[in-house]
């Protein structure tokens, strides 16, 4: 099949094409705090490293798709606008169920952390707490918000400066995060998730030798 994007609606057609084809996607489980002091926690799978020097992570926050009557702007985006800080908690297989529960459309005044009884730890350089059971946590400050589009299907690309990283000794080998010990998960299309048990290595080719 061929898809001319000028002839099909972005929502849901392109969303379904992209989310089912671009996979597995790493999951940023983002804890943030608004100016009123309420801490929120939500997962996002449009997430990656944007730059190494300076250390910058990229997170895309889409328009809220639910019909619950809540504002289309998600709590995480509002909190980043208000306070400019967050923690990105890496999701492991053991945390998958709790992470999924935090996807629910809670009202802004309800903290997912409190509602789900999620244990947290104070951060080192930012105000929002981290998820205690997450073995790798990136403390971040907002660098830039880039709006894309308007209305359903629109989003904000969020660039975050990483200012501190916590890595549990239990997931380290020789001072670095060990993928075998981390056992993180990724997002597939629909309700699907994938682990990282199956791996293979391919040496990078050296051209001209």
Tab-separated table of C-alpha atoms in Angstrom:
chain	number	residue	atom	x	y	z
A	1	UNK	CA	0.000	0.000	0.000
A	2	UNK	CA	0.959	3.601	-0.547
A	3	UNK	CA	-0.171	6.425	1.710
A	4	UNK	CA	-0.348	9.992	0.378
A	5	UNK	CA	-0.429	12.056	3.552
A	6	UNK	CA	-2.192	14.882	1.748
A	7	UNK	CA	-5.109	12.518	1.172
A	8	UNK	CA	-5.516	10.893	4.598
A	9	UNK	CA	-6.307	12.423	7.997
A	10	UNK	CA	-3.345	12.609	10.380
A	11	UNK	CA	-5.614	11.407	13.191
A	12	UNK	CA	-5.937	8.547	13.383
A	13	UNK	CA	-4.358	7.371	10.118
A	14	UNK	CA	-0.805	8.702	10.414
A	15	UNK	CA	-0.768	8.148	14.173
A	16	UNK	CA	-1.574	4.464	13.653
A	17	UNK	CA	0.954	4.107	10.834
A	18	UNK	CA	3.751	5.736	12.825
A	19	UNK	CA	3.084	4.168	16.208
A	20	UNK	CA	2.854	0.669	14.726
A	21	UNK	CA	5.875	0.986	12.434
A	22	UNK	CA	8.260	3.001	14.612
A	23	UNK	CA	8.829	0.536	17.418
A	24	UNK	CA	9.873	-0.387	20.011
A	25	UNK	CA	9.984	3.119	21.452
A	26	UNK	CA	11.664	3.918	24.777
A	27	UNK	CA	9.331	5.142	27.493
A	28	UNK	CA	9.887	8.306	29.500
A	29	UNK	CA	7.954	8.049	32.762
A	30	UNK	CA	7.905	11.740	33.640
A	31	UNK	CA	7.414	13.063	37.138
A	32	UNK	CA	6.731	16.793	37.275
A	33	UNK	CA	5.339	19.305	39.716
A	34	UNK	CA	3.107	22.308	39.128
A	35	UNK	CA	3.365	25.686	40.810
A	36	UNK	CA	0.701	24.541	43.289
A	37	UNK	CA	2.916	21.720	44.533
A	38	UNK	CA	0.986	18.746	43.100
A	39	UNK	CA	3.291	16.101	41.646
A	40	UNK	CA	2.151	14.320	38.487
A	41	UNK	CA	3.475	11.186	36.819
A	42	UNK	CA	2.817	10.128	33.220
A	43	UNK	CA	4.485	7.955	30.557
A	44	UNK	CA	5.391	9.130	27.052
A	45	UNK	CA	6.767	6.925	24.283
A	46	UNK	CA	7.777	9.653	21.814
A	47	UNK	CA	11.132	9.980	23.583
A	48	UNK	CA	14.836	9.846	22.735
A	49	UNK	CA	18.279	11.415	23.157
A	50	UNK	CA	18.509	14.693	21.232
A	51	UNK	CA	22.150	15.588	21.942
A	52	UNK	CA	25.112	14.351	23.965
A	53	UNK	CA	27.130	17.562	24.310
A	54	UNK	CA	25.200	19.299	25.765
A	55	UNK	CA	23.179	16.436	27.292
A	56	UNK	CA	19.644	16.959	25.988
A	57	UNK	CA	16.671	14.603	25.886
A	58	UNK	CA	13.719	15.020	23.539
A	59	UNK	CA	10.153	14.328	24.602
A	60	UNK	CA	6.994	14.811	22.526
A	61	UNK	CA	3.772	15.533	24.383
A	62	UNK	CA	0.663	15.135	22.242
A	63	UNK	CA	-2.801	16.622	22.634
A	64	UNK	CA	-4.945	14.684	25.133
A	65	UNK	CA	-7.138	12.253	23.157
A	66	UNK	CA	-9.711	11.367	25.825
A	67	UNK	CA	-13.300	12.597	25.876
A	68	UNK	CA	-13.433	13.041	29.648
A	69	UNK	CA	-13.897	16.807	29.490
A	70	UNK	CA	-10.371	17.476	30.749
A	71	UNK	CA	-8.217	20.146	29.132
A	72	UNK	CA	-6.461	18.870	25.990
A	73	UNK	CA	-3.188	20.154	27.465
A	74	UNK	CA	-1.663	17.402	29.577
A	75	UNK	CA	-0.550	18.039	33.152
A	76	UNK	CA	3.094	17.344	32.317
A	77	UNK	CA	3.176	20.084	29.687
A	78	UNK	CA	1.461	22.565	31.970
A	79	UNK	CA	3.859	21.752	34.816
A	80	UNK	CA	6.889	22.177	32.569
A	81	UNK	CA	5.594	25.573	31.500
A	82	UNK	CA	5.072	26.601	35.123
A	83	UNK	CA	8.205	25.245	36.793
A	84	UNK	CA	10.565	24.078	34.024
A	85	UNK	CA	11.653	20.900	35.811
A	86	UNK	CA	10.991	17.162	35.622
A	87	UNK	CA	12.471	13.732	36.207
A	88	UNK	CA	12.485	11.074	33.510
A	89	UNK	CA	12.231	7.667	35.170
A	90	UNK	CA	13.193	4.621	33.114
A	91	UNK	CA	10.513	1.907	33.096
A	92	UNK	CA	11.527	-1.694	33.771
A	93	UNK	CA	9.523	-4.883	33.341
A	94	UNK	CA	8.761	-4.883	37.060
A	95	UNK	CA	7.266	-1.379	36.807
A	96	UNK	CA	5.162	-1.976	33.685
A	97	UNK	CA	1.851	-2.500	35.464
A	98	UNK	CA	2.183	0.578	37.657
A	99	UNK	CA	3.350	2.671	34.724
A	100	UNK	CA	0.292	1.605	32.743
A	101	UNK	CA	-2.023	2.588	35.594
A	102	UNK	CA	-0.543	6.085	35.547
A	103	UNK	CA	-1.791	6.485	31.937
A	104	UNK	CA	-5.284	7.154	33.262
A	105	UNK	CA	-6.867	10.571	32.727
A	106	UNK	CA	-6.654	11.852	36.272
A	107	UNK	CA	-7.875	15.411	36.906
A	108	UNK	CA	-5.061	17.965	37.353
A	109	UNK	CA	-5.684	18.228	41.082
A	110	UNK	CA	-5.122	14.493	41.560
A	111	UNK	CA	-1.560	13.227	41.799
A	112	UNK	CA	-1.035	9.872	40.106
A	113	UNK	CA	1.733	9.280	42.617
A	114	UNK	CA	-0.655	9.623	45.554
A	115	UNK	CA	-3.597	7.894	43.863
A	116	UNK	CA	-1.523	4.820	43.021
A	117	UNK	CA	0.610	4.805	46.162
A	118	UNK	CA	3.883	5.056	44.229
A	119	UNK	CA	6.964	5.404	46.426
A	120	UNK	CA	9.183	8.337	45.510
A	121	UNK	CA	12.609	9.689	46.451
A	122	UNK	CA	13.753	13.323	46.589
A	123	UNK	CA	15.706	14.496	43.582
A	124	UNK	CA	19.184	15.948	43.883
A	125	UNK	CA	18.921	19.131	41.799
A	126	UNK	CA	15.249	19.545	40.837
A	127	UNK	CA	12.028	19.799	42.834
A	128	UNK	CA	9.919	16.957	41.351
A	129	UNK	CA	10.541	13.608	43.061
A	130	UNK	CA	11.774	10.497	41.289
A	131	UNK	CA	10.122	7.076	41.250
A	132	UNK	CA	11.986	5.132	43.931
A	133	UNK	CA	11.814	1.816	42.089
A	134	UNK	CA	13.109	3.207	38.793
A	135	UNK	CA	16.790	2.208	38.558
A	136	UNK	CA	17.782	5.077	36.240
A	137	UNK	CA	16.465	8.615	36.630
A	138	UNK	CA	17.339	11.727	34.628
A	139	UNK	CA	16.809	15.051	36.405
A	140	UNK	CA	16.028	17.693	33.793
A	141	UNK	CA	15.367	21.381	33.264
A	142	UNK	CA	13.364	22.729	30.365
A	143	UNK	CA	15.441	24.051	27.469
A	144	UNK	CA	12.746	24.663	24.845
A	145	UNK	CA	9.117	23.979	23.962
A	146	UNK	CA	8.400	23.673	20.239
A	147	UNK	CA	4.679	23.665	19.334
A	148	UNK	CA	3.683	21.659	16.260
A	149	UNK	CA	0.191	21.971	14.840
A	150	UNK	CA	-3.048	22.928	16.540
A	151	UNK	CA	-5.923	20.824	17.827
A	152	UNK	CA	-6.235	17.016	17.881
A	153	UNK	CA	-3.033	15.314	16.811
A	154	UNK	CA	-0.889	18.372	17.547
A	155	UNK	CA	2.002	18.225	19.961
A	156	UNK	CA	4.851	20.002	21.690
A	157	UNK	CA	8.412	18.818	21.256
A	158	UNK	CA	10.120	19.306	24.600
A	159	UNK	CA	13.893	19.665	24.811
A	160	UNK	CA	15.253	18.946	28.273
A	161	UNK	CA	18.720	19.660	29.643
A	162	UNK	CA	19.908	16.737	31.758
A	163	UNK	CA	21.577	18.069	34.900
A	164	UNK	CA	21.843	14.941	37.058
A	165	UNK	CA	21.540	11.182	36.542
A	166	UNK	CA	20.868	8.568	39.202
A	167	UNK	CA	21.789	4.978	38.309
A	168	UNK	CA	21.230	2.207	40.830
A	169	UNK	CA	24.338	0.118	41.483
A	170	UNK	CA	22.224	-2.992	40.905
A	171	UNK	CA	21.958	-2.252	37.157
A	172	UNK	CA	25.621	-1.352	36.615
A	173	UNK	CA	28.503	-3.350	35.200
A	174	UNK	CA	31.972	-1.794	35.145
A	175	UNK	CA	30.479	1.570	36.073
A	176	UNK	CA	27.939	1.704	33.234
A	177	UNK	CA	24.285	0.742	32.890
A	178	UNK	CA	24.025	-2.901	31.818
A	179	UNK	CA	21.013	-3.562	29.513
A	180	UNK	CA	20.761	-7.139	30.826
A	181	UNK	CA	20.405	-5.889	34.389
A	182	UNK	CA	18.188	-2.921	33.540
A	183	UNK	CA	15.472	-4.983	31.772
A	184	UNK	CA	13.715	-1.909	30.424
A	185	UNK	CA	10.622	-2.076	28.241
A	186	UNK	CA	9.566	-0.308	25.046
A	187	UNK	CA	6.221	0.674	23.536
A	188	UNK	CA	4.760	-1.037	20.486
A	189	UNK	CA	1.569	-0.115	18.641
A	190	UNK	CA	-1.793	-0.172	20.404
A	191	UNK	CA	-1.571	-1.739	23.861
A	192	UNK	CA	1.633	-3.632	23.057
A	193	UNK	CA	4.944	-3.522	24.917
A	194	UNK	CA	8.243	-5.298	24.391
A	195	UNK	CA	11.082	-6.337	26.654
A	196	UNK	CA	14.759	-6.465	25.744
A	197	UNK	CA	15.512	-10.150	26.269
A	198	UNK	CA	16.339	-10.911	22.623
A	199	UNK	CA	19.463	-9.093	21.450
A	200	UNK	CA	22.142	-9.456	18.793
A	201	UNK	CA	25.336	-7.593	17.935
A	202	UNK	CA	26.672	-6.387	14.584
A	203	UNK	CA	30.118	-4.787	14.413
A	204	UNK	CA	30.089	-1.385	12.747
A	205	UNK	CA	31.704	-1.694	9.294
A	206	UNK	CA	35.059	-0.025	8.653
A	207	UNK	CA	35.105	1.380	5.122
A	208	UNK	CA	38.339	1.656	3.187
A	209	UNK	CA	40.425	-0.852	5.143
